[in-house]
Amino acid sequence: MAIVERSDESVIGQRADASAPHEELSTLLAPEMDAVNAVIKTRMASEHAPRIPQVTAHLIEAGGKRIRPLLTLAAARLCGHDGDQHIKLAAAVEFIHTATLLHDDVVDESNQRRGRPTANLLWDNKSSILVGDYLLARAFTLMVETGSLRVLDILSAASATIAEGEVLQLTAAQDLATDEPVYLKIVRGKTAALFSAATEVGGVVARAPEEQIDALRDYGDALGISFQMVDDLLDYWGSDATGKNVGDDFRERKLTLPVIKAVAKANAEERAFWARTIEKGDQREGDLNQALALLNKHNALRDTRAEALRWSETAKTALTRLPADPIRDLLGDIADFVVARVS
Amino acid sequence: MAIVERSDESVIGQRADASAPHEELSTLLAPEMDAVNAVIKTRMASEHAPRIPQVTAHLIEAGGKRIRPLLTLAAARLCGHDGDQHIKLAAAVEFIHTATLLHDDVVDESNQRRGRPTANLLWDNKSSILVGDYLLARAFTLMVETGSLRVLDILSAASATIAEGEVLQLTAAQDLATDEPVYLKIVRGKTAALFSAATEVGGVVARAPEEQIDALRDYGDALGISFQMVDDLLDYWGSDATGKNVGDDFRERKLTLPVIKAVAKANAEERAFWARTIEKGDQREGDLNQALALLNKHNALRDTRAEALRWSETAKTALTRLPADPIRDLLGDIADFVVARVS
């Protein structure tokens, strides 16, 4: 299975069908992806502090699918870009993503990512924080080299949205008052902001017409939201492919869309159950089964799936505003592929 | 006493003589500093995550001297800037500094800054990391609004140097092999990189001639190095004004310039002392006095002071390449003021 998850991208990736659409896209754009990887390797170096490339390499060479830079390359090519500005831009997008992962793992106190120990475990939190800062700075330098202030504007705004979404998650995650609009903001920060920026800047660098740039942004946004909803769903639904156990989010007291939907329809007794298990974190034997029963009772999983499918459709609809092209077809296939995990 | 220290800026500031040169400069540029403060207040807001302005306000309203944005304003005005681009730029510089402080306090596990509990203590490490990321992103957005790619280039490079210096300090701080060139790199990252970028971008936004921009960069670099050396010296020399205790760096096993100089001249027995106390952290009653005796024996404090004075002179020499102006005089006074603490 495919694509892009902050927590287990490569675990998913390793099981990917060779004909998965992002794999096809990667093959189609192989020379450019190679160029992106070369830029990443050069720019993650540090003349003075060898720990920087060590930490970065641990994460960046761990077999992630590089879906975000792939989206940037695809968007630029789809809009007819024939220069090489998109290469640096794609590398910048991957650096921002990697910086986010490094900081995420400190914030979440994670020990594992992509089936390997996290950098914060192998080195320490300090290194993860500072190397993340370094990569973010290097990302901005790469963007400057593309000569486009608009690109810098889009990606600095996306970086702010990412951090804002994470802060929001920090304060909202265990608060039963969290509703669907707040969830959507968190998801946009967590996943969709960088997806939509990645596709949008591809169009910008290609000097595409504004309506195409809008379409690319909408595609990335909807794809990111759809992906995250599927991921939150699979946590309860279960899937061999994610490498995660059913109920991880429940045990970690994460207020994701299925639970938000069940809480919205809860009676007093059910509300007390969610308050105890999620807000207070007082979880006992049998609670996960009870949670699953409540999710089913209120059709929360079914409704979450329906929303994920709607966002996938929104992503594909956005593509109709872009030129017909094999790349466009593959981007559509990716939107299908994301939700195929719950079909 | 004056200026700018990552660790105790306001403690120093509170005791400042009203005629301190940075205070005079601040008075001279009061309307512009007010405008900078207004931009800071607006841009630290977050529509969705109220914790962001809470954490930021805790730090940014704690009475720091705003020396870095002041340097940006001064440099721009000295070079004849008559627009208002320097206001946003100065706010961006302060955001970068604030982001650095937030991350520093997590990395150093600090509990106090400017005489108040740190954000990581009042909230948590997670909030400090993420709010720092948010401010950094907002800083880049502000820079984009100045419309100058060169400004973005300078400040993204400075951000990379800051992070690199911190990583270097992480790995070198307790390694007796750390020599003066490594120390200088750390100091440039820790203090001088943002000082020199702050002054340089002031010249850039004013569209000053290249030789003036070079001079501003050299001034900020030398001022930052001088300041940090004085600070490292005062840790052993002692000063009522710093609010720090003699020997804090020793107890925290920081390999600063005085110790590096003493280690360079150490005999075998002395080397063993430094290895035990700094590298291994095995410190006993009387060790600080022994350290001070060794620093004096090898004239390490005297030589550190001489170097700080040389860098202060370098800063003043750089100013001779800039237009004669009351602002230039005050910048020269600031360079004197920094080393006046050890005169």
PDB file of N, CA and C in Angstrom, chain A residues 122 141 150:
ATOM      1  N   LEU A 122      18.128   7.450  18.892  1.00  0.00           N
ATOM      2  CA  LEU A 122      19.513   7.094  18.542  1.00  0.00           C
ATOM      3  C   LEU A 122      20.505   8.151  19.010  1.00  0.00           C
ATOM      4  N   THR A 141      16.918  28.437   1.853  1.00  0.00           N
ATOM      5  CA  THR A 141      18.003  28.820   0.950  1.00  0.00           C
ATOM      6  C   THR A 141      17.776  28.224  -0.449  1.00  0.00           C
ATOM      7  N   ARG A 150       7.173  34.158  -4.734  1.00  0.00           N
ATOM      8  CA  ARG A 150       5.866  33.523  -4.531  1.00  0.00           C
ATOM      9  C   ARG A 150       6.012  32.123  -3.942  1.00  0.00           C
TER      10      ARG A 150
END
